[in-house]
């Protein structure tokens, strides 16, 4: 009888003590399950029935380097900071638990990766500083001093959730060199200096909304894709890329200094829209771009689209209500197809052109310019322009203007309702125009200074005919 009693005690006593010291081993089906509830009193063992009272207690009792652990956090406030072992998961239960940290260090460090779900991360220099495989599901970050998430390397996945800035100067998500990120359905609000900052990283953002960051995307090198993304409420550049590749698919930027700005970058995609940019809807410098269905509605003193030393293809461009220029392009090359430029204004009376081209090679096919305060198409400073199938209506100064060694070869052009002439050639400008229809232009068909290399060659003309052209030595006709 005594031997049997000793055997029972030997088998049961260690097991009873173990429940107060260690968590049950991981099963082959997944990580160990641990429960935490800060509102409960008394000692716990991490089970659902007897949860631990703090996340710090879990970290103290579970040795690092072991099997992954899934920690279920009950509603409440859990004060950090926390350093999580590799592969851990923190999952909120019920109303989102809050992980709070002081402003002197990150709330959570996860150098080996982590999964967070249905939580609020509050305070700290950074909300999460991590490497490895990181997954955030329905997590909200708020009140960080430097930024919400810092990925030094590895793979970041974000599903839903939000990033809320309090004050200015912080970054929503910072992606370090070599890191990758996929973000879907997230929202950035408040005055982040930069919503997403990607440095030599790869990122894909889908159905992401930015409401208030000064710059939604700041990209340096690397590759980023934006799909179904909306941006508004900031004062600086909406989207900025330098020396990287940016792909746009159904992206809208409202307000901001520039809707989209690039420097020595590559841009591609379709469906970019800029609304009420302070300076320009699109501004490319030293870049290569091929964009379809671009829309600029209202823009400031740099015009709708500004191109400098860039190789650009624009198909399906619409600009409405731009100040100064529809498209201003200097140096480089431009191919423009199916463009509609309307209601172009100027503050000082010196601009308001549909296409303002300087020192650039341009091919245009399918152009409409309507109600422009300046010229429909201006080619200057050695620009070489080929223009096919263009309708230039109510362009105040002229339909087509070539000056300072600019050359325009045009076929199938209609100029109607200009307060000036249909065509102007000045200061060594050259025009070659065939299949021209000119009607109701106040100053007739052609004005030219006939100095130096200035010249106009006319082919077929209907409407206002050659009888409206004064006897100018530099204006010649070619028989049809």
Short mmCIF file of C-alpha atoms in Angstrom, two decimals:
data_model
loop_
_atom_site.label_atom_id
_atom_site.label_comp_id
_atom_site.label_asym_id
_atom_site.label_seq_id
_atom_site.Cartn_x
_atom_site.Cartn_y
_atom_site.Cartn_z
CA UNK A 1 0.00 0.00 0.00
CA UNK A 2 2.80 2.44 0.89
CA UNK A 3 4.69 1.58 -2.31
CA UNK A 4 1.57 2.31 -4.39
CA UNK A 5 1.07 5.70 -2.62
CA UNK A 6 4.69 6.72 -3.24
CA UNK A 7 4.37 5.83 -6.91
CA UNK A 8 1.25 8.02 -7.26
CA UNK A 9 2.99 10.97 -5.58
CA UNK A 10 6.06 10.53 -7.76
CA UNK A 11 3.97 10.68 -10.94
CA UNK A 12 1.66 13.54 -10.01
CA UNK A 13 3.75 15.97 -7.96
CA UNK A 14 6.12 17.15 -10.79
CA UNK A 15 3.20 17.67 -13.14
CA UNK A 16 1.38 19.88 -10.61
CA UNK A 17 4.43 22.07 -10.16
CA UNK A 18 5.04 22.33 -13.91
CA UNK A 19 1.79 24.19 -14.48
CA UNK A 20 3.14 27.13 -12.50
CA UNK A 21 6.52 27.26 -14.23
CA UNK A 22 6.41 26.40 -17.94
CA UNK A 23 3.98 26.42 -20.84
CA UNK A 24 2.77 23.22 -22.40
CA UNK A 25 4.98 22.02 -25.26
CA UNK A 26 4.08 22.86 -28.84
CA UNK A 27 1.94 20.43 -30.74
CA UNK A 28 2.72 19.36 -34.29
CA UNK A 29 -0.39 21.33 -35.44
CA UNK A 30 0.98 24.79 -34.58
CA UNK A 31 2.49 27.05 -31.92
CA UNK A 32 1.84 26.80 -28.21
CA UNK A 33 -1.20 28.73 -26.99
CA UNK A 34 -0.87 31.15 -24.07
CA UNK A 35 -3.48 33.48 -22.58
CA UNK A 36 -2.92 36.81 -20.85
CA UNK A 37 -5.46 38.97 -19.02
CA UNK A 38 -4.23 41.97 -17.07
CA UNK A 39 -7.58 42.40 -15.36
CA UNK A 40 -7.41 39.08 -13.53
CA UNK A 41 -5.79 38.77 -10.15
CA UNK A 42 -3.77 35.95 -8.67
CA UNK A 43 -1.21 33.63 -10.12
CA UNK A 44 -1.84 32.02 -13.46
CA UNK A 45 -0.36 29.30 -15.60
CA UNK A 46 -1.08 30.76 -19.05
CA UNK A 47 -4.07 28.59 -19.76
CA UNK A 48 -7.39 29.98 -20.91
CA UNK A 49 -8.85 29.35 -17.45
CA UNK A 50 -5.87 30.75 -15.53
CA UNK A 51 -4.21 33.35 -17.78
CA UNK A 52 -1.04 35.20 -16.97
CA UNK A 53 -1.55 38.79 -15.85
CA UNK A 54 1.03 40.46 -18.11
CA UNK A 55 2.92 39.95 -21.33
CA UNK A 56 6.14 40.53 -19.41
CA UNK A 57 5.34 37.47 -17.31
CA UNK A 58 5.02 35.36 -20.44
CA UNK A 59 8.36 36.57 -21.72
CA UNK A 60 10.01 35.85 -18.38
CA UNK A 61 8.64 32.30 -18.15
CA UNK A 62 9.19 31.17 -21.72
CA UNK A 63 12.84 30.77 -22.72
CA UNK A 64 13.94 32.32 -26.00
CA UNK A 65 14.95 30.12 -28.88
CA UNK A 66 12.22 27.57 -28.25
CA UNK A 67 9.14 26.71 -30.26
CA UNK A 68 6.90 29.60 -31.49
CA UNK A 69 4.24 30.82 -29.08
CA UNK A 70 0.84 32.36 -29.80
CA UNK A 71 -0.15 34.78 -27.04
CA UNK A 72 -3.83 35.73 -26.70
CA UNK A 73 -4.18 39.15 -25.08
CA UNK A 74 -7.41 40.13 -23.38
CA UNK A 75 -8.57 43.76 -23.59
CA UNK A 76 -6.46 46.06 -21.47
CA UNK A 77 -3.27 48.08 -21.41
CA UNK A 78 0.08 46.28 -21.42
CA UNK A 79 3.11 48.42 -20.67
CA UNK A 80 6.38 47.61 -22.43
CA UNK A 81 8.84 47.79 -23.98
CA UNK A 82 8.87 44.20 -25.23
CA UNK A 83 11.50 42.12 -27.00
CA UNK A 84 9.83 39.16 -28.69
CA UNK A 85 11.53 35.87 -29.59
CA UNK A 86 11.50 34.78 -33.23
CA UNK A 87 8.22 33.62 -34.66
CA UNK A 88 5.97 34.71 -31.80
CA UNK A 89 2.38 35.79 -32.36
CA UNK A 90 0.41 38.34 -30.35
CA UNK A 91 -3.34 38.13 -30.96
CA UNK A 92 -5.93 40.44 -29.47
CA UNK A 93 -9.08 38.96 -28.00
CA UNK A 94 -12.16 41.16 -27.89
CA UNK A 95 -11.69 44.95 -27.86
CA UNK A 96 -8.21 45.74 -29.16
CA UNK A 97 -5.62 45.44 -26.38
CA UNK A 98 -3.12 48.29 -26.17
CA UNK A 99 0.63 47.72 -26.06
CA UNK A 100 2.11 50.92 -24.67
CA UNK A 101 5.73 52.00 -24.50
CA UNK A 102 7.63 55.02 -23.22
CA UNK A 103 8.99 57.54 -25.68
CA UNK A 104 12.62 56.51 -25.23
CA UNK A 105 12.70 53.21 -27.16
CA UNK A 106 10.56 51.03 -29.44
CA UNK A 107 7.43 49.49 -27.97
CA UNK A 108 8.17 46.14 -29.65
CA UNK A 109 11.41 44.73 -30.95
CA UNK A 110 11.17 41.59 -33.04
CA UNK A 111 14.54 40.86 -34.66
CA UNK A 112 13.45 37.37 -35.69
CA UNK A 113 10.00 38.22 -37.06
CA UNK A 114 6.54 38.39 -35.49
CA UNK A 115 2.81 38.22 -36.16
CA UNK A 116 0.51 40.83 -34.59
CA UNK A 117 -3.27 40.74 -34.92
CA UNK A 118 -6.08 42.98 -33.65
CA UNK A 119 -3.91 45.13 -31.41
CA UNK A 120 -3.15 48.79 -30.75
CA UNK A 121 0.52 49.79 -30.47
CA UNK A 122 0.87 53.11 -28.69
CA UNK A 123 3.78 55.41 -27.94
CA UNK A 124 7.49 54.65 -28.14
CA UNK A 125 10.12 55.98 -30.49
CA UNK A 126 8.94 53.29 -32.92
CA UNK A 127 5.89 51.12 -32.54
CA UNK A 128 7.61 48.08 -34.05
CA UNK A 129 11.23 47.61 -34.99
CA UNK A 130 11.73 44.29 -36.74
CA UNK A 131 13.47 42.03 -39.20
CA UNK A 132 12.58 38.64 -40.64
CA UNK A 133 9.01 37.69 -41.50
CA UNK A 134 6.53 40.18 -40.04
CA UNK A 135 2.77 40.03 -40.44
CA UNK A 136 0.36 42.71 -39.19
CA UNK A 137 -3.39 42.04 -39.31
CA UNK A 138 -5.79 44.72 -38.15
CA UNK A 139 -3.11 46.47 -36.09
CA UNK A 140 -3.31 50.18 -35.32
CA UNK A 141 -0.27 52.30 -34.51
CA UNK A 142 -0.53 55.71 -32.87
CA UNK A 143 1.54 58.30 -31.08
CA UNK A 144 5.06 57.21 -32.02
CA UNK A 145 7.85 59.78 -31.92
CA UNK A 146 9.93 58.60 -34.90
CA UNK A 147 7.68 56.19 -36.76
CA UNK A 148 5.20 53.35 -36.56
CA UNK A 149 7.07 50.44 -38.21
CA UNK A 150 10.74 50.11 -39.05
CA UNK A 151 11.74 47.12 -41.16
CA UNK A 152 15.49 46.73 -41.20
CA UNK A 153 15.28 43.67 -43.48
CA UNK A 154 12.95 40.80 -44.30
CA UNK A 155 9.33 40.57 -45.43
CA UNK A 156 6.50 42.76 -44.12
CA UNK A 157 2.84 41.95 -44.75
CA UNK A 158 0.11 44.37 -43.66
CA UNK A 159 -3.59 43.49 -43.86
CA UNK A 160 -5.95 46.29 -42.83
CA UNK A 161 -5.29 48.33 -39.73
CA UNK A 162 -4.10 51.90 -39.54
CA UNK A 163 -1.25 54.28 -38.83
CA UNK A 164 -2.13 57.44 -36.88
CA UNK A 165 0.34 60.28 -36.48
CA UNK A 166 0.17 62.62 -33.52
CA UNK A 167 2.24 65.67 -34.34
CA UNK A 168 4.68 65.97 -37.23
CA UNK A 169 8.02 64.53 -38.21
CA UNK A 170 7.34 60.81 -37.90
CA UNK A 171 7.29 58.12 -40.61
CA UNK A 172 4.49 55.61 -40.99
CA UNK A 173 6.46 52.67 -42.41
CA UNK A 174 10.20 52.72 -43.07
CA UNK A 175 11.56 49.97 -45.34
CA UNK A 176 15.31 49.48 -45.20
CA UNK A 177 17.56 48.25 -47.99
CA UNK A 178 16.66 44.79 -49.23
CA UNK A 179 13.35 44.56 -47.39
CA UNK A 180 10.04 43.72 -49.05
CA UNK A 181 6.52 44.75 -48.16
CA UNK A 182 2.95 43.99 -49.16
CA UNK A 183 0.27 46.28 -47.75
CA UNK A 184 -3.47 45.96 -48.36
CA UNK A 185 -6.41 47.89 -46.98
CA UNK A 186 -4.42 50.03 -44.55
CA UNK A 187 -5.04 53.71 -43.74
CA UNK A 188 -2.49 56.42 -42.88
CA UNK A 189 -3.87 59.49 -41.09
CA UNK A 190 -2.33 62.57 -39.55
CA UNK A 191 0.74 64.64 -40.39
CA UNK A 192 3.34 61.97 -40.98
CA UNK A 193 6.36 63.48 -42.67
CA UNK A 194 6.29 60.42 -44.93
CA UNK A 195 3.61 57.77 -44.98
CA UNK A 196 5.79 55.07 -46.53
CA UNK A 197 9.52 55.54 -46.97
CA UNK A 198 11.19 52.88 -49.13
CA UNK A 199 14.97 52.91 -49.50
CA UNK A 200 16.31 50.32 -51.97
CA UNK A 201 13.32 48.17 -51.07
CA UNK A 202 10.45 46.48 -52.90
CA UNK A 203 6.87 47.25 -51.96
CA UNK A 204 3.34 46.72 -53.20
CA UNK A 205 0.49 48.80 -51.82
CA UNK A 206 -3.10 47.94 -52.74
CA UNK A 207 -6.27 49.73 -51.60
CA UNK A 208 -4.26 51.90 -49.22
CA UNK A 209 -5.48 55.37 -48.20
CA UNK A 210 -3.36 58.31 -47.09
CA UNK A 211 -5.18 61.13 -45.27
CA UNK A 212 -2.80 63.80 -44.06
CA UNK A 213 0.83 62.63 -44.53
CA UNK A 214 2.95 65.41 -46.02
CA UNK A 215 4.31 62.92 -48.55
CA UNK A 216 2.47 59.63 -48.97
CA UNK A 217 5.33 57.75 -50.68
CA UNK A 218 9.02 58.66 -50.58
CA UNK A 219 10.94 56.15 -52.67
CA UNK A 220 14.68 56.07 -53.21
CA UNK A 221 15.82 53.30 -55.59
CA UNK A 222 14.10 49.92 -55.42
CA UNK A 223 10.72 49.09 -56.94
CA UNK A 224 7.24 50.07 -55.73
CA UNK A 225 3.79 49.29 -57.11
CA UNK A 226 0.70 51.28 -56.10
CA UNK A 227 -2.71 49.87 -56.96
CA UNK A 228 -6.05 51.49 -56.05
CA UNK A 229 -4.32 54.03 -53.80
CA UNK A 230 -5.70 57.43 -52.78
CA UNK A 231 -3.73 60.35 -51.30
CA UNK A 232 -4.94 63.65 -49.88
CA UNK A 233 -4.40 66.26 -47.20
CA UNK A 234 -0.63 66.81 -47.40
CA UNK A 235 1.30 69.93 -48.36
CA UNK A 236 4.44 68.49 -49.94
CA UNK A 237 4.88 66.07 -52.85
CA UNK A 238 2.17 63.42 -52.92
CA UNK A 239 4.33 60.68 -54.48
CA UNK A 240 8.10 61.04 -54.89
CA UNK A 241 10.54 58.61 -56.50
CA UNK A 242 14.26 58.97 -57.11
CA UNK A 243 16.41 56.46 -59.01
CA UNK A 244 13.81 53.74 -58.59
CA UNK A 245 10.94 52.17 -60.53
CA UNK A 246 7.38 53.14 -59.66
CA UNK A 247 4.31 51.49 -61.16
CA UNK A 248 0.94 53.19 -60.81
CA UNK A 249 -2.46 51.56 -61.29
CA UNK A 250 -5.55 53.59 -60.45
CA UNK A 251 -3.91 56.14 -58.14
CA UNK A 252 -5.40 59.52 -57.16
CA UNK A 253 -3.61 62.38 -55.40
CA UNK A 254 -5.69 65.34 -54.24
CA UNK A 255 -3.92 68.56 -53.28
CA UNK A 256 -0.20 68.48 -52.38
CA UNK A 257 2.54 70.60 -53.92
CA UNK A 258 3.04 68.10 -56.75
CA UNK A 259 0.82 65.11 -57.36
CA UNK A 260 3.71 62.99 -58.69
CA UNK A 261 7.36 63.96 -58.87
CA UNK A 262 10.37 61.93 -60.04
CA UNK A 263 14.11 62.41 -60.42
CA UNK A 264 16.15 59.99 -62.55
CA UNK A 265 13.46 57.35 -62.12
CA UNK A 266 11.37 54.97 -64.20
CA UNK A 267 7.59 55.26 -64.15
CA UNK A 268 4.97 53.02 -65.73
CA UNK A 269 1.32 52.16 -65.40
CA UNK A 270 -2.14 53.61 -65.95
CA UNK A 271 -4.88 55.62 -64.30
CA UNK A 272 -2.95 58.29 -62.40
CA UNK A 273 -5.06 61.33 -61.41
CA UNK A 274 -3.91 64.58 -59.80
CA UNK A 275 -6.52 67.01 -58.45
CA UNK A 276 -5.70 70.62 -57.51
CA UNK A 277 -1.93 70.32 -57.19
CA UNK A 278 -0.37 73.57 -55.98
CA UNK A 279 2.44 73.52 -58.56
CA UNK A 280 2.04 70.67 -61.08
CA UNK A 281 0.11 67.44 -61.32
CA UNK A 282 3.07 65.51 -62.78
CA UNK A 283 6.70 66.69 -62.71
CA UNK A 284 9.43 64.43 -64.11
CA UNK A 285 13.14 65.28 -64.17
CA UNK A 286 15.70 63.08 -65.94
CA UNK A 287 13.24 60.20 -65.94
CA UNK A 288 11.80 57.55 -68.23
CA UNK A 289 8.03 57.20 -68.18
CA UNK A 290 5.28 55.39 -70.04
CA UNK A 291 1.88 56.25 -68.62
CA UNK A 292 -1.66 55.72 -69.89
CA UNK A 293 -4.88 57.53 -68.98
CA UNK A 294 -3.30 60.28 -66.91
CA UNK A 295 -5.63 63.03 -65.65
CA UNK A 296 -4.69 66.41 -64.17
CA UNK A 297 -7.56 68.53 -62.86
CA UNK A 298 -6.48 71.98 -61.76
CA UNK A 299 -2.80 72.75 -61.13
CA UNK A 300 -0.55 75.69 -60.35
CA UNK A 301 2.25 77.70 -61.87
CA UNK A 302 4.21 74.71 -63.19
CA UNK A 303 1.31 73.55 -65.34
CA UNK A 304 -0.49 70.25 -65.64
CA UNK A 305 2.51 68.15 -66.69
CA UNK A 306 6.12 69.34 -66.42
CA UNK A 307 8.88 67.33 -68.13
CA UNK A 308 12.60 68.11 -67.94
CA UNK A 309 15.26 66.03 -69.71
CA UNK A 310 12.97 63.00 -69.69
CA UNK A 311 12.05 60.24 -72.15
CA UNK A 312 8.27 60.18 -71.89
CA UNK A 313 5.33 58.41 -73.51
CA UNK A 314 1.87 59.65 -72.51
CA UNK A 315 -1.21 57.96 -73.93
CA UNK A 316 -4.67 59.21 -73.09
CA UNK A 317 -3.70 62.44 -71.28
CA UNK A 318 -6.35 64.83 -70.00
CA UNK A 319 -5.52 68.22 -68.45
CA UNK A 320 -8.28 70.60 -67.38
CA UNK A 321 -8.02 73.93 -65.60
CA UNK A 322 -4.23 74.15 -65.39
CA UNK A 323 -2.46 77.44 -64.80
CA UNK A 324 0.27 78.46 -67.27
CA UNK A 325 0.66 75.22 -69.29
CA UNK A 326 -1.08 72.00 -70.21
CA UNK A 327 2.24 70.26 -70.90
CA UNK A 328 5.60 71.99 -70.50
CA UNK A 329 8.53 69.94 -71.80
CA UNK A 330 12.21 70.89 -71.97
CA UNK A 331 14.92 68.67 -73.44
CA UNK A 332 14.55 64.92 -73.87
CA UNK A 333 11.84 63.22 -75.96
CA UNK A 334 8.07 63.11 -75.74
CA UNK A 335 5.50 60.97 -77.50
CA UNK A 336 1.95 62.13 -76.87
CA UNK A 337 -1.13 60.23 -78.02
CA UNK A 338 -4.81 61.05 -77.48
CA UNK A 339 -4.36 64.17 -75.38
CA UNK A 340 -7.12 66.62 -74.40
CA UNK A 341 -6.03 69.94 -72.84
CA UNK A 342 -8.77 72.39 -71.84
CA UNK A 343 -9.33 75.63 -69.91
CA UNK A 344 -5.69 76.69 -69.64
CA UNK A 345 -5.12 80.00 -67.86
CA UNK A 346 -2.27 82.38 -67.11
CA UNK A 347 -1.78 84.90 -64.32
CA UNK A 348 0.69 87.24 -66.05
CA UNK A 349 -0.44 86.89 -69.66
CA UNK A 350 2.84 85.28 -70.72
CA UNK A 351 1.81 81.62 -70.87
CA UNK A 352 -1.38 79.57 -70.95
CA UNK A 353 -0.13 77.27 -73.75
CA UNK A 354 -1.45 73.82 -74.48
CA UNK A 355 1.97 72.36 -75.37
CA UNK A 356 4.95 74.51 -74.40
CA UNK A 357 8.02 72.83 -75.92
CA UNK A 358 11.65 73.88 -75.68
CA UNK A 359 14.75 72.06 -76.96
CA UNK A 360 12.93 68.74 -77.25
CA UNK A 361 11.89 66.17 -79.87
CA UNK A 362 8.15 65.55 -79.85
CA UNK A 363 5.68 63.37 -81.70
CA UNK A 364 2.01 64.12 -81.19
CA UNK A 365 -0.93 62.18 -82.59
CA UNK A 366 -4.50 62.97 -81.64
CA UNK A 367 -4.41 66.30 -79.79
CA UNK A 368 -7.24 68.58 -78.65
CA UNK A 369 -6.49 71.98 -77.14
CA UNK A 370 -9.54 74.06 -76.26
CA UNK A 371 -9.89 77.42 -74.51
CA UNK A 372 -6.22 78.23 -73.93
CA UNK A 373 -5.05 81.66 -72.80
CA UNK A 374 -1.89 81.30 -74.88
CA UNK A 375 -0.91 79.18 -77.87
CA UNK A 376 -2.20 75.74 -78.78
CA UNK A 377 1.28 74.37 -79.63
CA UNK A 378 4.46 76.41 -79.06
CA UNK A 379 7.80 75.03 -80.33
CA UNK A 380 10.91 77.01 -79.35
CA UNK A 381 14.67 76.77 -78.80
CA UNK A 382 15.36 74.14 -81.42
CA UNK A 383 12.41 71.88 -80.67
CA UNK A 384 11.47 69.47 -83.44
CA UNK A 385 7.78 68.63 -83.42
CA UNK A 386 5.70 66.29 -85.55
CA UNK A 387 1.98 66.98 -85.14
CA UNK A 388 -0.75 64.74 -86.55
CA UNK A 389 -4.52 65.06 -86.21
CA UNK A 390 -4.85 68.07 -83.93
CA UNK A 391 -7.81 70.29 -83.08
CA UNK A 392 -6.86 73.69 -81.65
CA UNK A 393 -9.91 75.71 -80.68
CA UNK A 394 -10.16 79.11 -78.97
CA UNK A 395 -6.42 79.42 -78.37
CA UNK A 396 -6.08 83.14 -77.69
CA UNK A 397 -2.62 83.87 -79.15
CA UNK A 398 -2.43 81.39 -82.03
CA UNK A 399 -2.97 77.79 -82.98
CA UNK A 400 0.64 76.76 -83.77
CA UNK A 401 3.69 78.93 -83.05
CA UNK A 402 7.34 78.21 -83.96
CA UNK A 403 10.21 80.44 -82.81
CA UNK A 404 13.94 80.43 -82.01
CA UNK A 405 14.84 77.55 -84.35
CA UNK A 406 11.78 75.54 -83.39
CA UNK A 407 10.36 73.40 -86.20
CA UNK A 408 6.83 72.00 -86.55
CA UNK A 409 5.72 69.55 -89.21
CA UNK A 410 1.94 69.20 -89.04
CA UNK A 411 -0.61 67.14 -90.95
CA UNK A 412 -4.33 67.21 -90.35
CA UNK A 413 -4.64 70.28 -88.13
CA UNK A 414 -7.73 72.38 -87.42
CA UNK A 415 -7.34 75.85 -85.92
CA UNK A 416 -10.54 77.63 -84.99
CA UNK A 417 -11.52 80.75 -83.07
CA UNK A 418 -8.09 82.19 -82.22
CA UNK A 419 -7.91 85.89 -81.32
CA UNK A 420 -4.66 85.89 -83.23
CA UNK A 421 -3.68 83.99 -86.40
CA UNK A 422 -3.85 80.28 -87.02
CA UNK A 423 -0.06 80.04 -87.51
CA UNK A 424 2.92 82.07 -86.32
CA UNK A 425 6.61 81.77 -87.28
CA UNK A 426 9.11 84.11 -85.64
CA UNK A 427 12.86 84.36 -84.96
CA UNK A 428 14.04 81.49 -87.20
CA UNK A 429 11.00 79.35 -86.52
CA UNK A 430 9.87 76.94 -89.26
CA UNK A 431 6.36 75.61 -89.99
CA UNK A 432 5.41 72.94 -92.50
CA UNK A 433 1.67 72.40 -92.50
CA UNK A 434 -0.55 70.22 -94.70
CA UNK A 435 -4.26 69.41 -94.54
CA UNK A 436 -4.94 72.54 -92.50
CA UNK A 437 -8.44 73.70 -91.67
CA UNK A 438 -8.57 77.28 -90.39
CA UNK A 439 -11.77 79.09 -89.42
CA UNK A 440 -12.68 82.25 -87.53
CA UNK A 441 -9.16 83.25 -86.56
CA UNK A 442 -9.11 87.00 -85.91
CA UNK A 443 -5.67 87.71 -87.43
CA UNK A 444 -6.01 85.46 -90.44
CA UNK A 445 -4.00 82.44 -91.49
CA UNK A 446 -0.29 83.25 -90.98
CA UNK A 447 1.90 85.79 -89.23
CA UNK A 448 5.68 85.60 -89.81
CA UNK A 449 8.61 88.00 -89.35
CA UNK A 450 10.50 86.53 -92.35
CA UNK A 451 13.87 87.18 -90.75
CA UNK A 452 16.80 84.80 -90.79
CA UNK A 453 15.69 81.20 -91.29
CA UNK A 454 12.01 81.86 -90.53
CA UNK A 455 9.76 80.04 -93.00
CA UNK A 456 6.25 78.71 -93.52
CA UNK A 457 5.28 76.06 -96.04
CA UNK A 458 1.58 75.44 -96.62
CA UNK A 459 0.01 72.42 -98.31
CA UNK A 460 -3.74 71.89 -98.48
CA UNK A 461 -5.72 74.59 -96.71
CA UNK A 462 -9.48 74.88 -96.22
CA UNK A 463 -11.56 77.53 -94.53
CA UNK A 464 -9.53 80.70 -94.20
CA UNK A 465 -7.51 80.45 -97.39
CA UNK A 466 -4.32 81.92 -98.71
CA UNK A 467 -6.10 85.14 -99.61
CA UNK A 468 -5.88 86.04 -95.91
CA UNK A 469 -2.08 85.77 -96.01
CA UNK A 470 -0.26 89.03 -96.76
CA UNK A 471 2.53 88.96 -99.30
CA UNK A 472 5.31 87.44 -97.19
CA UNK A 473 8.53 86.26 -98.78
CA UNK A 474 8.99 83.44 -96.26
CA UNK A 475 5.54 81.90 -96.82
CA UNK A 476 5.39 79.32 -99.60
CA UNK A 477 2.66 77.09 -100.94
CA UNK A 478 2.98 73.54 -102.09
CA UNK A 479 0.49 72.21 -104.62
CA UNK A 480 -1.69 69.36 -103.33
#
